[in-house]
Short mmCIF file of N, CA and C in Angstrom, two decimals:
data_model
loop_
_atom_site.label_atom_id
_atom_site.label_comp_id
_atom_site.label_asym_id
_atom_site.label_seq_id
_atom_site.Cartn_x
_atom_site.Cartn_y
_atom_site.Cartn_z
N MET A 1 33.26 53.92 6.32
CA MET A 1 34.39 54.37 5.56
C MET A 1 34.95 55.60 6.27
N LYS A 2 36.25 55.60 6.42
CA LYS A 2 36.89 56.69 7.14
C LYS A 2 38.14 57.13 6.37
N PRO A 3 38.29 58.43 6.15
CA PRO A 3 39.50 58.90 5.44
C PRO A 3 40.72 58.81 6.36
N MET A 4 41.84 58.37 5.79
CA MET A 4 43.12 58.29 6.50
C MET A 4 44.06 59.27 5.82
N SER A 5 44.10 60.50 6.33
CA SER A 5 44.87 61.56 5.66
C SER A 5 46.37 61.31 5.70
N ASN A 6 46.89 60.65 6.74
CA ASN A 6 48.33 60.36 6.82
C ASN A 6 48.78 59.45 5.68
N TRP A 7 47.89 58.55 5.26
CA TRP A 7 48.26 57.58 4.23
C TRP A 7 47.66 57.92 2.87
N ASN A 8 46.88 58.96 2.83
CA ASN A 8 46.25 59.40 1.60
C ASN A 8 45.34 58.29 1.02
N CYS A 9 44.46 57.75 1.91
CA CYS A 9 43.55 56.69 1.48
C CYS A 9 42.32 56.69 2.39
N PHE A 10 41.39 55.79 2.05
CA PHE A 10 40.19 55.60 2.87
C PHE A 10 40.25 54.21 3.50
N CYS A 11 39.77 54.10 4.70
CA CYS A 11 39.69 52.80 5.37
C CYS A 11 38.22 52.37 5.37
N PHE A 12 37.97 51.18 4.86
CA PHE A 12 36.61 50.65 4.80
C PHE A 12 36.54 49.43 5.70
N LEU A 13 35.61 49.43 6.62
CA LEU A 13 35.43 48.30 7.52
C LEU A 13 34.01 47.79 7.32
N GLY A 14 33.85 46.51 7.02
CA GLY A 14 32.52 45.96 6.76
C GLY A 14 32.45 44.49 7.13
N THR A 15 31.25 43.99 7.20
CA THR A 15 31.02 42.58 7.50
C THR A 15 30.09 42.02 6.43
N LEU A 16 30.42 40.83 5.98
CA LEU A 16 29.57 40.16 4.99
C LEU A 16 28.26 39.75 5.62
N VAL A 17 27.19 39.83 4.86
CA VAL A 17 25.89 39.34 5.31
C VAL A 17 25.65 38.00 4.62
N MET A 18 25.75 36.96 5.39
CA MET A 18 25.57 35.62 4.85
C MET A 18 24.44 34.94 5.63
N THR A 19 23.52 34.33 4.91
CA THR A 19 22.38 33.69 5.56
C THR A 19 22.69 32.25 5.97
N ASP A 20 23.55 31.58 5.20
CA ASP A 20 23.95 30.23 5.56
C ASP A 20 25.25 29.87 4.87
N LEU A 21 25.73 28.67 5.15
CA LEU A 21 27.04 28.26 4.62
C LEU A 21 27.05 28.16 3.11
N SER A 22 25.94 27.80 2.49
CA SER A 22 25.92 27.65 1.03
C SER A 22 26.19 29.00 0.35
N VAL A 23 25.65 30.09 0.91
CA VAL A 23 25.90 31.43 0.35
C VAL A 23 27.38 31.77 0.50
N LEU A 24 27.96 31.41 1.64
CA LEU A 24 29.38 31.65 1.88
C LEU A 24 30.23 30.90 0.85
N PHE A 25 29.92 29.64 0.62
CA PHE A 25 30.69 28.83 -0.33
C PHE A 25 30.51 29.32 -1.76
N LYS A 26 29.30 29.77 -2.11
CA LYS A 26 29.07 30.29 -3.46
C LYS A 26 29.88 31.55 -3.72
N ALA A 27 30.13 32.30 -2.64
CA ALA A 27 30.95 33.52 -2.78
C ALA A 27 32.43 33.18 -2.83
N GLY A 28 32.77 31.90 -2.71
CA GLY A 28 34.16 31.48 -2.77
C GLY A 28 34.89 31.71 -1.45
N LEU A 29 34.16 31.78 -0.36
CA LEU A 29 34.76 32.03 0.94
C LEU A 29 34.63 30.79 1.83
N TYR A 30 35.42 30.80 2.89
CA TYR A 30 35.39 29.72 3.88
C TYR A 30 35.22 30.33 5.26
N LEU A 31 34.95 29.52 6.25
CA LEU A 31 34.78 30.03 7.61
C LEU A 31 36.03 30.76 8.10
N ASN A 32 37.19 30.31 7.67
CA ASN A 32 38.44 30.95 8.10
C ASN A 32 38.56 32.37 7.55
N ASP A 33 37.84 32.69 6.48
CA ASP A 33 37.89 34.03 5.91
C ASP A 33 37.12 35.04 6.76
N LEU A 34 36.27 34.56 7.65
CA LEU A 34 35.51 35.47 8.52
C LEU A 34 36.37 35.87 9.71
N SER A 35 36.06 37.02 10.27
CA SER A 35 36.83 37.56 11.38
C SER A 35 36.73 36.67 12.61
N MET A 36 37.87 36.51 13.29
CA MET A 36 37.89 35.73 14.52
C MET A 36 37.46 36.58 15.71
N HIS A 37 37.40 37.91 15.52
CA HIS A 37 37.20 38.82 16.64
C HIS A 37 35.75 39.27 16.80
N ASP A 38 34.87 38.75 16.04
CA ASP A 38 33.46 39.06 16.23
C ASP A 38 32.65 37.76 16.21
N SER A 39 31.36 37.87 16.26
CA SER A 39 30.52 36.67 16.37
C SER A 39 29.96 36.21 15.03
N SER A 40 30.50 36.70 13.93
CA SER A 40 29.94 36.35 12.62
C SER A 40 30.04 34.85 12.34
N ARG A 41 31.17 34.22 12.72
CA ARG A 41 31.29 32.77 12.52
C ARG A 41 30.23 32.03 13.34
N ASP A 42 30.13 32.41 14.61
CA ASP A 42 29.18 31.74 15.49
C ASP A 42 27.75 31.91 15.00
N LEU A 43 27.41 33.13 14.56
CA LEU A 43 26.06 33.37 14.08
C LEU A 43 25.76 32.55 12.83
N LEU A 44 26.73 32.49 11.93
CA LEU A 44 26.54 31.73 10.70
C LEU A 44 26.36 30.24 11.00
N LEU A 45 27.20 29.70 11.87
CA LEU A 45 27.08 28.29 12.21
C LEU A 45 25.80 28.01 13.00
N ALA A 46 25.43 28.90 13.90
CA ALA A 46 24.20 28.70 14.67
C ALA A 46 22.98 28.75 13.75
N GLY A 47 22.99 29.68 12.80
CA GLY A 47 21.89 29.77 11.84
C GLY A 47 21.78 28.52 10.99
N THR A 48 22.93 27.99 10.57
CA THR A 48 22.94 26.78 9.75
C THR A 48 22.43 25.59 10.56
N GLN A 49 22.87 25.50 11.83
CA GLN A 49 22.42 24.40 12.68
C GLN A 49 20.92 24.51 12.94
N GLN A 50 20.44 25.72 13.21
CA GLN A 50 19.01 25.92 13.46
C GLN A 50 18.21 25.57 12.21
N SER A 51 18.72 25.96 11.05
CA SER A 51 18.05 25.65 9.79
C SER A 51 17.97 24.13 9.59
N ALA A 52 19.05 23.44 9.88
CA ALA A 52 19.07 21.98 9.73
C ALA A 52 18.08 21.34 10.71
N GLU A 53 18.03 21.84 11.93
CA GLU A 53 17.10 21.30 12.92
C GLU A 53 15.65 21.55 12.51
N LEU A 54 15.37 22.73 11.97
CA LEU A 54 14.02 23.04 11.52
C LEU A 54 13.63 22.15 10.35
N LYS A 55 14.57 21.92 9.43
CA LYS A 55 14.28 21.04 8.29
C LYS A 55 14.01 19.62 8.77
N LEU A 56 14.80 19.15 9.72
CA LEU A 56 14.59 17.82 10.28
C LEU A 56 13.22 17.73 10.96
N ALA A 57 12.87 18.75 11.74
CA ALA A 57 11.56 18.75 12.41
C ALA A 57 10.43 18.78 11.38
N LEU A 58 10.60 19.56 10.31
CA LEU A 58 9.58 19.61 9.25
C LEU A 58 9.43 18.25 8.58
N ASP A 59 10.55 17.61 8.27
CA ASP A 59 10.51 16.28 7.65
C ASP A 59 9.80 15.27 8.55
N GLN A 60 10.09 15.32 9.85
CA GLN A 60 9.45 14.40 10.78
C GLN A 60 7.95 14.66 10.86
N GLU A 61 7.55 15.93 10.86
CA GLU A 61 6.13 16.26 10.90
C GLU A 61 5.43 15.81 9.62
N GLN A 62 6.11 15.93 8.48
CA GLN A 62 5.52 15.48 7.23
C GLN A 62 5.34 13.96 7.23
N GLN A 63 6.32 13.24 7.79
CA GLN A 63 6.19 11.79 7.90
C GLN A 63 5.02 11.41 8.80
N LYS A 64 4.91 12.09 9.93
CA LYS A 64 3.79 11.82 10.84
C LYS A 64 2.46 12.13 10.17
N SER A 65 2.43 13.21 9.41
CA SER A 65 1.20 13.58 8.70
C SER A 65 0.83 12.52 7.68
N GLN A 66 1.80 11.99 6.96
CA GLN A 66 1.54 10.94 5.98
C GLN A 66 1.04 9.67 6.66
N ILE A 67 1.65 9.32 7.79
CA ILE A 67 1.21 8.14 8.53
C ILE A 67 -0.23 8.33 9.01
N LEU A 68 -0.54 9.53 9.49
CA LEU A 68 -1.90 9.82 9.95
C LEU A 68 -2.90 9.73 8.80
N GLU A 69 -2.53 10.29 7.64
CA GLU A 69 -3.42 10.21 6.47
C GLU A 69 -3.67 8.76 6.07
N ASP A 70 -2.61 7.95 6.07
CA ASP A 70 -2.75 6.53 5.73
C ASP A 70 -3.65 5.82 6.74
N SER A 71 -3.47 6.14 8.01
CA SER A 71 -4.29 5.53 9.05
C SER A 71 -5.75 5.93 8.89
N MET A 72 -6.00 7.19 8.58
CA MET A 72 -7.37 7.65 8.40
C MET A 72 -8.02 6.96 7.20
N MET A 73 -7.25 6.76 6.13
CA MET A 73 -7.78 6.08 4.95
C MET A 73 -8.13 4.63 5.28
N ARG A 74 -7.23 3.95 6.03
CA ARG A 74 -7.53 2.57 6.42
C ARG A 74 -8.73 2.51 7.35
N LEU A 75 -8.85 3.50 8.25
CA LEU A 75 -9.99 3.55 9.15
C LEU A 75 -11.29 3.71 8.37
N ASP A 76 -11.29 4.59 7.37
CA ASP A 76 -12.48 4.76 6.54
C ASP A 76 -12.84 3.48 5.80
N GLN A 77 -11.83 2.78 5.29
CA GLN A 77 -12.07 1.52 4.60
C GLN A 77 -12.66 0.48 5.54
N GLU A 78 -12.12 0.40 6.76
CA GLU A 78 -12.64 -0.56 7.73
C GLU A 78 -14.05 -0.21 8.17
N ARG A 79 -14.33 1.08 8.31
CA ARG A 79 -15.70 1.50 8.66
C ARG A 79 -16.67 1.10 7.55
N HIS A 80 -16.24 1.28 6.32
CA HIS A 80 -17.09 0.91 5.18
C HIS A 80 -17.33 -0.60 5.18
N ARG A 81 -16.27 -1.38 5.41
CA ARG A 81 -16.42 -2.84 5.45
C ARG A 81 -17.35 -3.26 6.58
N ALA A 82 -17.20 -2.64 7.75
CA ALA A 82 -18.05 -2.97 8.89
C ALA A 82 -19.51 -2.64 8.59
N ALA A 83 -19.73 -1.51 7.94
CA ALA A 83 -21.10 -1.13 7.59
C ALA A 83 -21.69 -2.13 6.60
N GLU A 84 -20.92 -2.53 5.61
CA GLU A 84 -21.42 -3.50 4.63
C GLU A 84 -21.74 -4.84 5.29
N LEU A 85 -20.90 -5.27 6.21
CA LEU A 85 -21.19 -6.53 6.92
C LEU A 85 -22.47 -6.40 7.76
N LEU A 86 -22.62 -5.26 8.41
CA LEU A 86 -23.82 -5.03 9.20
C LEU A 86 -25.06 -5.03 8.32
N TYR A 87 -24.97 -4.39 7.14
CA TYR A 87 -26.11 -4.33 6.22
C TYR A 87 -26.47 -5.71 5.67
N GLN A 88 -25.53 -6.64 5.66
CA GLN A 88 -25.83 -8.00 5.22
C GLN A 88 -26.60 -8.78 6.29
N MET A 89 -26.44 -8.37 7.55
CA MET A 89 -27.09 -9.11 8.64
C MET A 89 -28.46 -8.55 9.00
N ILE A 90 -28.62 -7.24 8.95
CA ILE A 90 -29.90 -6.63 9.31
C ILE A 90 -30.24 -5.56 8.27
N PRO A 91 -31.53 -5.22 8.15
CA PRO A 91 -31.91 -4.22 7.14
C PRO A 91 -31.17 -2.90 7.35
N ARG A 92 -30.91 -2.24 6.24
CA ARG A 92 -30.13 -1.00 6.25
C ARG A 92 -30.75 0.06 7.16
N GLN A 93 -32.07 0.22 7.10
CA GLN A 93 -32.71 1.27 7.90
C GLN A 93 -32.55 0.99 9.39
N ILE A 94 -32.63 -0.27 9.79
CA ILE A 94 -32.44 -0.63 11.20
C ILE A 94 -30.99 -0.42 11.61
N ALA A 95 -30.07 -0.84 10.75
CA ALA A 95 -28.64 -0.66 11.03
C ALA A 95 -28.30 0.83 11.19
N ASP A 96 -28.86 1.67 10.32
CA ASP A 96 -28.59 3.11 10.42
C ASP A 96 -29.15 3.68 11.71
N GLN A 97 -30.32 3.21 12.13
CA GLN A 97 -30.88 3.68 13.40
C GLN A 97 -29.98 3.30 14.57
N LEU A 98 -29.51 2.05 14.56
CA LEU A 98 -28.62 1.60 15.63
C LEU A 98 -27.31 2.38 15.64
N ARG A 99 -26.78 2.66 14.48
CA ARG A 99 -25.53 3.42 14.38
C ARG A 99 -25.71 4.86 14.83
N ASN A 100 -26.94 5.37 14.74
CA ASN A 100 -27.23 6.74 15.18
C ASN A 100 -27.62 6.81 16.65
N GLY A 101 -27.50 5.69 17.37
CA GLY A 101 -27.72 5.70 18.80
C GLY A 101 -29.13 5.36 19.26
N VAL A 102 -30.00 4.97 18.34
CA VAL A 102 -31.36 4.59 18.74
C VAL A 102 -31.27 3.26 19.49
N PRO A 103 -31.89 3.16 20.67
CA PRO A 103 -31.83 1.88 21.41
C PRO A 103 -32.45 0.74 20.58
N ALA A 104 -31.91 -0.44 20.77
CA ALA A 104 -32.38 -1.60 19.99
C ALA A 104 -33.87 -1.86 20.20
N GLU A 105 -34.39 -1.60 21.40
CA GLU A 105 -35.80 -1.83 21.68
C GLU A 105 -36.71 -0.95 20.83
N ASP A 106 -36.20 0.22 20.42
CA ASP A 106 -37.01 1.15 19.62
C ASP A 106 -36.97 0.83 18.12
N THR A 107 -36.22 -0.19 17.74
CA THR A 107 -36.13 -0.54 16.31
C THR A 107 -36.96 -1.78 15.97
N TRP A 108 -37.61 -2.35 16.95
CA TRP A 108 -38.40 -3.54 16.71
C TRP A 108 -39.54 -3.24 15.75
N GLN A 109 -39.85 -4.24 14.93
CA GLN A 109 -40.97 -4.12 14.00
C GLN A 109 -41.80 -5.40 14.10
N VAL A 110 -43.09 -5.25 13.88
CA VAL A 110 -43.99 -6.40 13.90
C VAL A 110 -44.51 -6.60 12.48
N PHE A 111 -44.49 -7.84 12.02
CA PHE A 111 -44.98 -8.18 10.68
C PHE A 111 -46.14 -9.16 10.82
N ALA A 112 -47.13 -8.98 10.00
CA ALA A 112 -48.30 -9.87 10.05
C ALA A 112 -47.95 -11.27 9.56
N ALA A 113 -47.05 -11.35 8.60
CA ALA A 113 -46.69 -12.66 8.06
C ALA A 113 -45.22 -12.64 7.64
N VAL A 114 -44.55 -13.74 7.89
CA VAL A 114 -43.17 -13.89 7.46
C VAL A 114 -43.00 -15.30 6.91
N SER A 115 -41.99 -15.45 6.07
CA SER A 115 -41.66 -16.77 5.54
C SER A 115 -40.20 -17.04 5.84
N ILE A 116 -39.91 -18.27 6.17
CA ILE A 116 -38.53 -18.66 6.45
C ILE A 116 -38.19 -19.82 5.54
N LEU A 117 -37.07 -19.74 4.88
CA LEU A 117 -36.64 -20.80 3.98
C LEU A 117 -35.34 -21.38 4.51
N PHE A 118 -35.36 -22.66 4.77
CA PHE A 118 -34.14 -23.38 5.10
C PHE A 118 -33.85 -24.26 3.89
N SER A 119 -32.69 -24.13 3.33
CA SER A 119 -32.40 -24.91 2.11
C SER A 119 -31.46 -26.06 2.44
N ASP A 120 -31.74 -27.16 1.78
CA ASP A 120 -30.90 -28.35 1.92
C ASP A 120 -30.95 -29.08 0.59
N MET A 121 -29.81 -29.49 0.09
CA MET A 121 -29.78 -30.23 -1.17
C MET A 121 -29.92 -31.72 -0.87
N TYR A 122 -30.86 -32.34 -1.54
CA TYR A 122 -31.10 -33.77 -1.39
C TYR A 122 -29.85 -34.53 -1.84
N GLN A 123 -29.33 -35.40 -1.02
CA GLN A 123 -28.16 -36.24 -1.29
C GLN A 123 -26.94 -35.41 -1.67
N PHE A 124 -26.73 -34.33 -0.92
CA PHE A 124 -25.61 -33.43 -1.19
C PHE A 124 -24.26 -34.15 -1.10
N VAL A 125 -24.13 -35.05 -0.15
CA VAL A 125 -22.87 -35.78 0.03
C VAL A 125 -22.59 -36.64 -1.21
N ASN A 126 -23.63 -37.30 -1.72
CA ASN A 126 -23.45 -38.14 -2.93
C ASN A 126 -23.07 -37.29 -4.13
N ILE A 127 -23.68 -36.13 -4.24
CA ILE A 127 -23.36 -35.23 -5.35
C ILE A 127 -21.90 -34.79 -5.25
N CYS A 128 -21.47 -34.46 -4.05
CA CYS A 128 -20.08 -34.00 -3.85
C CYS A 128 -19.07 -35.10 -4.18
N GLU A 129 -19.44 -36.34 -3.97
CA GLU A 129 -18.52 -37.44 -4.28
C GLU A 129 -18.29 -37.57 -5.77
N ARG A 130 -19.30 -37.20 -6.58
CA ARG A 130 -19.19 -37.37 -8.03
C ARG A 130 -18.63 -36.14 -8.74
N LEU A 131 -18.58 -34.99 -8.06
CA LEU A 131 -18.13 -33.75 -8.70
C LEU A 131 -16.79 -33.30 -8.14
N THR A 132 -16.11 -32.52 -8.93
CA THR A 132 -14.85 -31.91 -8.45
C THR A 132 -15.22 -30.75 -7.51
N PRO A 133 -14.31 -30.32 -6.67
CA PRO A 133 -14.62 -29.19 -5.78
C PRO A 133 -15.07 -27.93 -6.52
N LEU A 134 -14.47 -27.66 -7.65
CA LEU A 134 -14.86 -26.48 -8.43
C LEU A 134 -16.28 -26.63 -8.97
N GLU A 135 -16.66 -27.83 -9.37
CA GLU A 135 -18.02 -28.06 -9.85
C GLU A 135 -19.03 -27.93 -8.72
N VAL A 136 -18.67 -28.35 -7.50
CA VAL A 136 -19.57 -28.20 -6.34
C VAL A 136 -19.78 -26.71 -6.05
N VAL A 137 -18.71 -25.96 -6.07
CA VAL A 137 -18.82 -24.51 -5.82
C VAL A 137 -19.67 -23.86 -6.89
N SER A 138 -19.48 -24.25 -8.14
CA SER A 138 -20.28 -23.68 -9.23
C SER A 138 -21.75 -24.03 -9.09
N LEU A 139 -22.05 -25.26 -8.69
CA LEU A 139 -23.43 -25.70 -8.49
C LEU A 139 -24.09 -24.89 -7.37
N LEU A 140 -23.41 -24.76 -6.23
CA LEU A 140 -23.96 -24.00 -5.10
C LEU A 140 -24.13 -22.53 -5.47
N ASN A 141 -23.17 -21.99 -6.19
CA ASN A 141 -23.26 -20.59 -6.61
C ASN A 141 -24.48 -20.38 -7.50
N ALA A 142 -24.68 -21.27 -8.46
CA ALA A 142 -25.83 -21.14 -9.37
C ALA A 142 -27.15 -21.24 -8.59
N MET A 143 -27.21 -22.14 -7.62
CA MET A 143 -28.42 -22.30 -6.83
C MET A 143 -28.71 -21.03 -6.01
N TYR A 144 -27.70 -20.48 -5.35
CA TYR A 144 -27.94 -19.30 -4.50
C TYR A 144 -28.10 -18.03 -5.31
N VAL A 145 -27.54 -17.97 -6.49
CA VAL A 145 -27.81 -16.82 -7.37
C VAL A 145 -29.27 -16.85 -7.79
N SER A 146 -29.79 -18.03 -8.03
CA SER A 146 -31.21 -18.17 -8.36
C SER A 146 -32.09 -17.73 -7.19
N PHE A 147 -31.74 -18.16 -5.98
CA PHE A 147 -32.49 -17.71 -4.79
C PHE A 147 -32.43 -16.19 -4.65
N ASP A 148 -31.25 -15.63 -4.84
CA ASP A 148 -31.08 -14.18 -4.69
C ASP A 148 -31.92 -13.42 -5.70
N SER A 149 -31.95 -13.90 -6.93
CA SER A 149 -32.73 -13.20 -7.95
C SER A 149 -34.22 -13.26 -7.62
N ARG A 150 -34.68 -14.38 -7.06
CA ARG A 150 -36.10 -14.49 -6.67
C ARG A 150 -36.42 -13.54 -5.51
N THR A 151 -35.53 -13.43 -4.55
CA THR A 151 -35.79 -12.53 -3.42
C THR A 151 -35.81 -11.08 -3.87
N GLU A 152 -34.94 -10.72 -4.77
CA GLU A 152 -34.94 -9.34 -5.30
C GLU A 152 -36.18 -9.07 -6.14
N GLU A 153 -36.58 -10.07 -6.91
CA GLU A 153 -37.75 -9.94 -7.77
C GLU A 153 -39.01 -9.65 -6.95
N HIS A 154 -39.10 -10.23 -5.76
CA HIS A 154 -40.29 -10.08 -4.91
C HIS A 154 -40.05 -9.11 -3.74
N ASN A 155 -38.95 -8.37 -3.79
CA ASN A 155 -38.64 -7.35 -2.77
C ASN A 155 -38.67 -7.97 -1.36
N VAL A 156 -37.94 -9.07 -1.20
CA VAL A 156 -37.90 -9.79 0.05
C VAL A 156 -36.55 -9.52 0.71
N TYR A 157 -36.58 -9.32 2.03
CA TYR A 157 -35.33 -9.16 2.77
C TYR A 157 -34.85 -10.54 3.19
N LYS A 158 -33.58 -10.78 2.96
CA LYS A 158 -33.07 -12.11 3.32
C LYS A 158 -31.94 -11.95 4.33
N VAL A 159 -31.90 -12.85 5.27
CA VAL A 159 -30.83 -12.93 6.26
C VAL A 159 -30.04 -14.16 5.94
N GLU A 160 -28.75 -14.00 5.83
CA GLU A 160 -27.91 -15.16 5.50
C GLU A 160 -27.32 -15.74 6.75
#
């Protein structure tokens, strides 16, 4: 502010502080209202452009982060499925040893006695001819559920 004694007034020279275009518009101003002789227009537009670029970069990073999280979740699910399949083929303790890097030769076990059961239904083809497919599936399911309950009852490991 500077006094102008010839005109009996004060001269005030100032510049608006605007962070982005939305603040400018809320104040009821437009870019044309800013001085052409300084860099205030350029600074305001550059700040707005930089802000838009940063927001775009943030949005892209958030999308990538979401994709990565989804991928990690699917990976965990697949690892769980793979472990369950492995546990169905070999005993859990042996599978865990193999997964921990123990050589296969060091996981061998010797048993004094083992039993092997091979199952076959007498005249299975004839039975299938007389039953509907759903009845055949139900019959096989009932038979193998019975086998499974017997193996669990006697603490027997079964390989399918």
